[in-house]
Each structure stands twice: as structure tokens, then as C-alpha cells.
Coordinates of C-alpha atoms and ligand atoms in Angstrom, one line a residue:
M17 CA -24.8 8.8 1.8
A18 CA -22.3 8.8 4.8
L19 CA -19.6 6.9 6.5
K20 CA -20.9 5.7 9.7
N21 CA -17.0 5.6 10.6
D22 CA -15.1 8.2 9.2
L23 CA -12.5 8.6 11.5
I24 CA -9.2 7.8 9.0
L25 CA -11.0 10.6 7.3
R26 CA -11.3 13.3 9.7
A27 CA -8.0 12.2 10.3
A28 CA -5.7 12.3 6.7
R29 CA -7.2 15.9 6.3
G30 CA -5.8 16.2 10.3
E31 CA -9.6 17.0 11.7
K32 CA -9.7 16.2 15.3
V33 CA -10.8 12.6 15.9
E34 CA -11.7 10.9 19.2
R35 CA -8.8 7.8 19.7
T36 CA -7.0 7.1 16.9
P37 CA -7.7 5.4 13.4
V38 CA -6.5 2.2 12.5
W39 CA -6.0 -0.3 9.4
L40 CA -3.8 -2.2 9.0
M41 CA -1.4 -3.4 5.7
R42 CA -1.9 -6.6 4.3
Q43 CA -4.7 -6.9 7.5
A44 CA -7.0 -9.8 4.2
G45 CA -4.7 -12.4 3.6
R46 CA -3.0 -15.2 5.1
I47 CA -3.5 -14.4 8.9
L48 CA -6.6 -15.0 8.6
P49 CA -8.1 -18.5 9.1
E50 CA -11.3 -17.2 6.6
Y51 CA -9.3 -16.3 4.0
R52 CA -6.8 -19.2 3.9
E53 CA -10.0 -21.0 3.4
V54 CA -11.5 -18.3 0.4
R55 CA -8.3 -18.8 -1.3
A56 CA -8.1 -22.8 -0.7
K57 CA -11.1 -23.0 -3.1
M58 CA -10.1 -19.9 -5.6
G59 CA -7.2 -22.3 -6.1
D60 CA -5.0 -19.4 -7.7
F61 CA -3.8 -15.7 -6.1
K62 CA -4.7 -14.4 -9.5
E63 CA -8.2 -16.1 -9.8
L64 CA -8.9 -15.0 -6.7
V65 CA -7.9 -10.8 -7.3
E66 CA -9.8 -11.0 -10.5
T67 CA -13.4 -12.4 -9.5
P68 CA -15.6 -9.7 -7.2
E69 CA -17.7 -11.1 -4.9
F70 CA -14.5 -13.2 -3.8
A71 CA -12.4 -9.8 -3.7
C72 CA -15.5 -8.6 -2.3
E73 CA -15.7 -11.3 0.5
V74 CA -11.9 -11.4 1.4
T75 CA -12.3 -7.4 1.4
I76 CA -14.3 -7.0 4.2
Q77 CA -13.1 -9.8 6.3
P78 CA -10.8 -7.9 8.6
V79 CA -13.5 -5.8 9.2
D80 CA -15.6 -7.8 10.6
I81 CA -12.9 -10.0 12.7
L82 CA -10.6 -7.2 13.1
G83 CA -13.1 -4.4 13.9
V84 CA -10.2 -1.6 11.3
D85 CA -11.4 2.1 10.6
A86 CA -10.9 1.1 6.7
A87 CA -11.0 -1.4 4.2
I88 CA -8.8 -1.4 2.0
I89 CA -8.9 -2.9 -1.7
F90 CA -8.0 -6.9 -2.2
S91 CA -6.1 -6.6 -5.2
D92 CA -2.2 -6.4 -5.6
I93 CA 0.2 -3.7 -7.1
L94 CA 0.6 -5.9 -10.8
V95 CA -1.9 -5.0 -12.1
I96 CA -0.9 -2.5 -13.2
P97 CA 2.1 -3.9 -15.0
E98 CA -0.6 -6.5 -16.4
A99 CA -2.8 -4.0 -17.8
M100 CA 0.1 -2.6 -19.8
G101 CA 0.8 -6.5 -22.0
L102 CA 3.4 -7.5 -19.4
P103 CA 1.3 -10.3 -18.0
Y104 CA 2.3 -12.1 -13.8
E105 CA 2.5 -15.3 -12.5
M106 CA 1.7 -15.8 -8.4
I107 CA 3.9 -18.8 -7.7
E108 CA 2.6 -19.9 -4.0
A109 CA 5.5 -19.6 -1.6
K110 CA 8.2 -17.8 -4.1
G111 CA 6.7 -14.6 -4.5
P112 CA 5.4 -13.0 -8.7
R113 CA 7.1 -13.4 -12.2
F114 CA 6.6 -11.8 -15.3
E115 CA 7.3 -14.0 -18.0
K116 CA 8.4 -11.7 -20.3
T117 CA 10.6 -7.6 -18.8
I118 CA 11.7 -5.3 -20.2
K119 CA 14.9 -4.5 -21.7
T120 CA 14.9 -2.3 -24.4
A121 CA 12.9 1.1 -26.0
A122 CA 11.6 -0.9 -28.6
D123 CA 10.0 -2.5 -25.2
V124 CA 9.1 0.2 -23.2
N125 CA 6.7 1.9 -27.7
L126 CA 5.0 -1.7 -27.4
L127 CA 3.5 -1.2 -24.1
K128 CA -0.2 0.9 -23.3
I129 CA -1.5 3.3 -21.3
A130 CA -3.6 1.3 -19.2
T131 CA -7.8 2.2 -18.7
P132 CA -9.9 1.7 -15.9
D133 CA -11.3 -1.1 -18.9
D134 CA -8.0 -2.4 -18.5
L135 CA -8.8 -3.4 -14.6
H136 CA -12.2 -3.7 -14.9
Y137 CA -12.5 -6.7 -12.5
V138 CA -10.6 -3.7 -9.7
I139 CA -14.1 -1.6 -11.2
D140 CA -16.4 -3.3 -10.5
A141 CA -14.7 -6.0 -7.1
I142 CA -14.7 -1.2 -5.4
K143 CA -18.3 -0.8 -7.0
L144 CA -19.3 -4.6 -5.1
T145 CA -17.5 -4.2 -1.9
K146 CA -18.6 -0.3 -1.4
R147 CA -22.0 -1.4 -1.7
E148 CA -21.4 -4.2 0.4
L149 CA -19.9 -3.2 3.2
K150 CA -22.7 -0.2 4.2
D151 CA -20.0 2.4 4.5
R152 CA -20.4 1.2 7.2
V153 CA -16.1 2.4 6.6
P154 CA -14.1 3.9 3.4
L155 CA -12.7 1.2 1.5
I156 CA -9.1 3.0 -0.1
G157 CA -8.1 1.9 -3.1
F158 CA -4.0 1.8 -4.0
A159 CA -1.4 1.2 -6.1
G160 CA 2.3 1.4 -6.7
A161 CA 4.3 4.1 -6.6
P162 CA 6.0 4.2 -10.5
W163 CA 9.6 3.1 -9.3
T164 CA 8.6 -0.1 -7.6
I165 CA 6.2 -1.0 -10.0
F166 CA 9.2 -0.3 -12.5
A167 CA 11.5 -2.2 -10.9
Y168 CA 8.9 -5.5 -10.4
M169 CA 9.0 -5.1 -14.5
V170 CA 12.3 -4.6 -15.6
E171 CA 13.9 -8.0 -13.3
G172 CA 10.3 -10.0 -13.5
C173 CA 10.2 -11.0 -10.2
G174 CA 11.4 -9.8 -6.5
S175 CA 15.1 -8.8 -5.5
K176 CA 17.0 -8.7 -2.5
T177 CA 18.9 -5.9 -4.4
F178 CA 16.8 -5.1 -8.1
S179 CA 20.1 -4.5 -9.6
K180 CA 18.7 -4.5 -12.5
A181 CA 15.8 -2.8 -12.2
K182 CA 19.2 0.2 -10.9
K183 CA 21.6 -0.2 -13.8
F184 CA 18.5 0.4 -16.1
L185 CA 18.9 4.0 -14.7
Y186 CA 22.1 3.9 -14.7
T187 CA 22.6 3.1 -18.2
Q188 CA 19.1 3.6 -19.8
P189 CA 18.6 6.4 -18.0
L190 CA 16.2 8.1 -21.3
V191 CA 14.2 5.1 -21.5
A192 CA 13.8 4.2 -17.9
H193 CA 11.8 8.0 -17.6
Q194 CA 10.4 6.8 -20.7
L195 CA 8.9 4.3 -19.2
L196 CA 8.4 5.1 -15.3
Q197 CA 6.4 7.8 -17.9
K198 CA 3.8 5.7 -19.1
I199 CA 2.9 4.2 -15.9
T200 CA 2.7 7.4 -13.8
D201 CA -0.2 8.5 -17.3
S202 CA -1.7 4.4 -16.3
T203 CA -1.5 5.1 -12.6
I204 CA -3.1 8.2 -12.5
N205 CA -5.7 6.8 -15.0
Y206 CA -6.7 3.8 -12.9
L207 CA -6.4 5.6 -9.3
R208 CA -9.4 8.0 -11.1
G209 CA -11.2 4.8 -11.6
Q210 CA -11.0 3.4 -8.4
I211 CA -12.1 6.8 -6.9
A212 CA -15.2 7.0 -9.5
A213 CA -15.4 3.5 -8.7
G214 CA -15.7 4.7 -4.3
A215 CA -12.7 4.4 -3.1
D216 CA -12.5 6.8 -0.2
M217 CA -9.2 6.9 0.1
I218 CA -5.6 6.3 -1.5
Q219 CA -2.7 4.8 -1.0
L220 CA 0.3 4.7 -2.8
F221 CA 2.8 2.2 -1.7
D222 CA 6.5 2.4 -2.9
S223 CA 7.7 -0.6 -1.3
W224 CA 11.9 -0.2 -3.5
A225 CA 12.1 3.5 -2.4
G226 CA 14.9 2.5 0.5
I227 CA 17.6 0.8 -2.7
L228 CA 18.3 4.2 -4.1
S229 CA 19.9 6.6 -3.6
P230 CA 19.0 10.1 -2.1
E231 CA 20.0 12.0 -5.9
Y232 CA 18.0 9.5 -8.2
Y233 CA 15.0 8.9 -5.7
N234 CA 14.6 12.2 -6.6
E235 CA 14.6 12.1 -10.4
F236 CA 13.1 8.5 -10.9
A237 CA 10.6 8.1 -8.5
L238 CA 10.1 11.2 -6.0
K239 CA 8.7 13.4 -9.2
Y240 CA 6.4 11.4 -11.0
I241 CA 5.1 10.3 -7.7
S242 CA 4.9 14.0 -7.1
Q243 CA 2.5 13.6 -10.4
I244 CA -0.1 11.6 -9.2
C245 CA -0.3 13.3 -6.1
N246 CA -1.5 16.3 -7.9
A247 CA -3.6 14.5 -9.8
V248 CA -5.5 12.4 -7.9
T249 CA -6.5 15.5 -5.3
A250 CA -10.6 13.5 -5.5
V251 CA -9.5 12.4 -1.8
P252 CA -7.0 11.6 0.4
L253 CA -3.9 10.7 -0.3
T254 CA -1.3 8.7 1.2
V255 CA 2.5 7.5 0.3
F256 CA 4.3 5.2 1.5
A257 CA 7.6 4.8 0.4
K258 CA 9.1 2.3 3.0
D259 CA 13.0 2.9 3.6
A260 CA 12.9 6.3 1.9
H261 CA 14.5 8.4 5.7
F262 CA 16.6 10.0 3.4
A263 CA 13.6 11.6 1.3
R264 CA 11.1 12.7 4.3
R265 CA 11.8 16.8 4.0
K266 CA 10.8 16.4 0.7
M267 CA 7.8 14.2 1.2
G268 CA 6.6 17.0 3.6
K269 CA 6.2 18.9 0.3
L270 CA 4.0 16.6 -2.1
N271 CA 1.1 17.3 -2.4
C272 CA -0.6 14.8 0.0
N273 CA -2.8 14.6 2.9
T274 CA -0.6 11.3 4.6
I275 CA 2.3 9.4 5.0
G276 CA 3.1 6.7 6.5
L277 CA 6.2 5.5 7.7
D278 CA 8.2 2.3 8.6
W279 CA 9.5 1.1 11.5
T280 CA 13.1 2.4 11.0
M281 CA 11.7 6.2 11.0
D282 CA 12.2 8.1 14.3
I283 CA 8.4 9.7 15.1
A284 CA 9.8 12.7 16.7
E285 CA 12.6 13.1 14.4
S286 CA 9.9 12.6 10.8
R287 CA 7.4 14.9 12.3
E288 CA 9.8 18.1 12.1
M289 CA 11.5 16.6 9.3
I290 CA 7.8 16.2 7.1
G291 CA 6.5 19.1 8.9
H292 CA 3.7 20.1 11.3
T293 CA 0.6 20.1 8.2
K294 CA 0.7 16.2 7.0
T295 CA -0.6 12.9 9.9
L296 CA 1.8 10.1 9.6
Q297 CA 0.9 6.8 9.8
G298 CA 2.4 4.2 11.1
N299 CA 4.6 2.9 12.8
M300 CA 4.5 -0.4 14.6
D301 CA 7.4 -3.3 13.6
P302 CA 5.3 -5.7 11.9
C303 CA 7.7 -8.3 14.6
L304 CA 6.1 -7.3 17.5
L305 CA 3.4 -8.8 17.6
Y306 CA 5.9 -12.4 17.5
A307 CA 5.3 -11.1 21.4
D308 CA 3.1 -12.0 24.5
F309 CA -0.2 -9.7 24.8
S310 CA 1.5 -7.5 27.9
T311 CA 4.6 -6.1 25.5
I312 CA 2.4 -5.9 22.4
K313 CA 0.1 -3.6 24.4
N314 CA 2.3 -0.9 26.1
E315 CA 4.6 -1.0 23.2
T316 CA 1.7 0.1 20.7
I317 CA 0.6 2.5 23.5
K318 CA 4.0 3.9 23.6
M319 CA 3.5 5.0 19.9
L320 CA 0.5 6.4 20.4
K321 CA 1.7 8.7 22.2
A322 CA 4.6 9.6 21.3
F323 CA 2.8 9.9 17.6
G324 CA 0.4 12.5 19.7
P325 CA -2.6 12.9 18.8
D326 CA -4.2 14.0 16.1
K327 CA -2.6 13.3 12.6
H328 CA -1.8 9.8 13.3
I329 CA -3.3 7.1 11.8
A330 CA -2.2 3.8 13.5
N331 CA -0.6 1.0 11.6
L332 CA 2.0 -0.9 11.8
G333 CA 5.6 -0.5 9.8
H334 CA 5.0 -2.8 7.0
G335 CA 2.6 -5.3 5.8
L336 CA 1.3 -8.3 8.6
Y337 CA 3.8 -12.2 7.7
P338 CA 1.5 -14.4 7.5
D339 CA 2.2 -16.5 10.5
I340 CA 1.1 -13.9 12.6
E341 CA -1.5 -15.2 14.9
K342 CA -3.8 -13.6 14.3
D343 CA -4.8 -12.8 17.9
K344 CA -2.0 -11.1 18.2
V345 CA -2.8 -8.9 15.5
K346 CA -6.6 -8.2 17.0
C347 CA -5.2 -7.1 20.4
F348 CA -2.9 -4.3 18.4
V349 CA -6.6 -2.5 16.8
D350 CA -8.0 -3.1 20.1
T351 CA -5.2 -1.3 22.5
I352 CA -5.7 1.7 19.9
K353 CA -9.0 1.3 20.0
E354 CA -9.7 1.6 23.6
F355 CA -6.5 4.3 24.4
R356 CA -7.5 8.3 25.1
F357 CA -5.6 10.8 25.4
Ligands
CP3_7 O1 -4.3 -6.8 3.3 C1 -4.2 -5.6 1.9 O2 -2.7 -4.7 2.1 C2 -4.8 -5.3 0.4 C3 -3.7 -6.0 -0.3 C4 -2.5 -6.1 -1.3 C5 -2.2 -7.4 -1.6 N1 -0.9 -7.0 -1.8 C6 -2.5 -8.2 -1.3 C7 -1.1 -9.9 -1.2 C8 -1.8 -5.2 -1.2 C9 -1.8 -3.9 -0.7 C10 -0.3 -5.7 -1.8 C11 1.2 -4.8 -2.5 C12 1.9 -4.7 -2.3 N2 1.4 -6.5 -3.4 C13 3.2 -5.3 -2.1 C14 3.4 -2.9 -1.8 C15 3.3 -4.0 -0.3 C16 4.6 -4.3 0.2 O3 3.9 -5.6 0.7 O4 5.9 -3.6 -0.1 C17 4.2 -5.1 -3.2 C18 5.3 -5.0 -2.9 C19 3.5 -6.1 -4.0 C20 4.1 -7.8 -4.9 C21 3.6 -8.8 -4.6 N3 2.2 -9.8 -4.0 C22 4.5 -9.9 -3.8 C23 6.3 -9.4 -4.4 C24 4.0 -10.9 -2.5 C25 5.0 -11.8 -2.8 C26 4.9 -12.5 -1.4 C27 4.6 -13.2 -0.1 O5 3.6 -12.4 0.7 O6 4.0 -14.0 -0.4 C28 2.7 -10.7 -3.2 C29 1.2 -11.8 -3.0 C30 0.5 -11.3 -2.8 N4 -0.6 -9.9 -2.6 C31 -0.5 -12.2 -1.3 C32 -1.3 -10.6 -1.1 C33 -2.4 -11.1 0.3 C34 -0.1 -13.4 -0.9 C35 -0.1 -13.6 -1.7 C36 -1.0 -15.6 -1.2 O7 -2.5 -15.9 -0.2 O8 -0.9 -16.4 -1.5

């Protein structure tokens, strides 16, 4: 059935749009009192992710409450390591923890290549959400990019430097490549499963792109992102590599539709480096949403003008912070939806 609002898909394909479409990273989550209510009922974040009815409910909340032009399936990038054999826990106010981590070639050999069956709860959540959305807006599926997933599998938790993960690249490069290839194969299976279940668009999150040197990013990250782009072509794909300034020219050559920008990337310079064939996504500093309403409006319009009409999907330069007020988020979304070139 045809989508009632397919602005984001058309913008991703570089087609003309009546207005710039918008969605937000972390649009489902703690900024919404309605999310916090469901979360309080469930208790545990993982239980929420693993229960399709609840994942569906919180996926649709921002479409109803914020009026965004797409839903993104409520899940986490860390479901992939778990499906490969490394279970995680989400510790309240602290973040993810892995009980086992990857240290040696033997650890890598024990991991399996995940299939959509291993992640049936996400696949079921996508099918249910597609049904419940009733084609109002597209549903975005996602996965972590291999380097970011690798970083969590080696480190076992968040880190300022991810120095254990980087040490692995410098001390065991061949084993690192084996692990990255297993993550890549799992991710391709998983994303194809998401698309078969109904995902209309895909985003890869490379949250820790910015901590590698350009040469290492090319060798240990872009190489695998490129494999995914070449293997997952049934729907438009976005690559969001946070802080990867140095990789923008190379990202312009990936076989994907859209490149996500963070707020530290100059818009005109990014357009020049990435080229004119790609759609760009982003890139407002989420902290703008702590400002007053008129500052939010003015800065948002400035951003829209800097990107220009077409080939732009408005978003933040990274996820919303939990203490941003819902009405400020709504102001950002409404300003974009009301603006015409
Ligand atoms: O609305 C959406 O964007 C969809 C849902 C989504 C979540 N995580 C839900 C979530 C998405 C796309 C992610 C991706 C994700 N998860 C990334 C990549 C994007 C990024 O932010 O860079 C990363 C690095 C993770 C790993 C992760 N998950 C961390 C480090 C944390 C803890 C940090 C925190 O904010 O507490 C999470 C937990 C998490 N994932 C929450 C949500 C809503 C908070 C859990 C809660 O409700 O308490």
C-alpha cells in the first residue's frame, strides 16, 4: 500500500519535495512523558526492546506527539552483539554492560553470524509497527556500523576513549578484521530481515567514527560500511558517522542515498566534499533545544536555508538528550514543517 507521507523517502532519493522532511535521532525515549510511563510499567529497557507490543507503542509515540515524518523502530544497536553470542545488560543511568568481551582470536571464533531468526523480536516489532502505523509515515530500521559495534564488543561498556578497542586494531589487526567481517555479515542478514519485515529505510549509526585516524577509519570502518551499502540496496540507506569530518569525501562515494552530518560539520563544506548526488541529513546541535522558542525558530530556519531545498532530511546532529523539553522539540519540528523555500 502507498504511504500517505513519503517525503523522507523522496528526499532520500533526491526527488523534489514540497517541504523539507524531519525526524529526530532518539525521538522515542525519555524526552516523552508517555515513554517514561511505558518504561515504568516495564521496568527494564531490554524487556521493552524485546516485547514487540511495547516497542511498537513507543515507536509510534513520536509520530503522534511530535508530528515527525518517520518512525524509527525502537531497539538498540547492541542487539547484534547479543545475537552473535555476547549478551548485554542496560544499567539504569549508566548505560550498556557486556559480561563477556572479545580479547582473542578464540573469542572471535566462538561468535556466530547472526540471522534474522536470532532477532525475531525486532522483526516482529517491525511487522507489528508497520501494521499499526497504517502507512501514515515510513518506518526506519537501523543497525550500528561495524566499527562502533566492534568497539562495544571489545570494551564491554561505554568509554571516553575506547582505547581497548583501538589497542585491538594496533595489536591484533588480522583478528580485528575477522571480527569486523563477522559483524558485517550479521548486520547484512539483520538489515535484510528488517526490510523483508517492512522497514522502508535504513540508517547505520557509526557513533564512534571520530576516534580513528583517517587511515584506520578507512581500513577498519569504511571498508565494512561499504560492504553493507553494496549488499543492502532494496530501500534508501543513510550512513551517519559521527565526527568523521576526515571521511566525508570518501563517504560521498559510498553506494548509499544519504549521509548524516553532525553539528560540527559545516554544511556548505560538507556539500562540496560529499558531492551533489547525495542527500544530506542533519545537523542541528541538540543543545539548541535548551534555548528559548524564538532562538530555536531562527536557528532552525538558518539551517534549512544553508541546506537548501531538496536533498535534505532535517534532523539533529546526534540524539536528543533526555532533559530536553518536549515543547522545544515540537518547536523545532513545527518550524521545519511550516517553512517553505
Ligand atoms: O528513537 C530512536 O532513535 C530509536 C531508538 C534507539 C535507541 N538506541 C534507544 C535507546 C537507537 C537508534 C539507538 C542507537 C544506539 N544505541 C546508538 C547509536 C546512536 C547514538 O546515540 O550514537 C548507541 C551508541 C547505542 C548504545 C546505547 N544504548 C547507549 C550508550 C545507551 C545508554 C545511554 C543513555 O542515554 O542512557 C543506550 C540506551 C538507550 N537506547 C536508551 C534508549 C531510549 C535509554 C534507555 C532508557 O530508557 O533508559
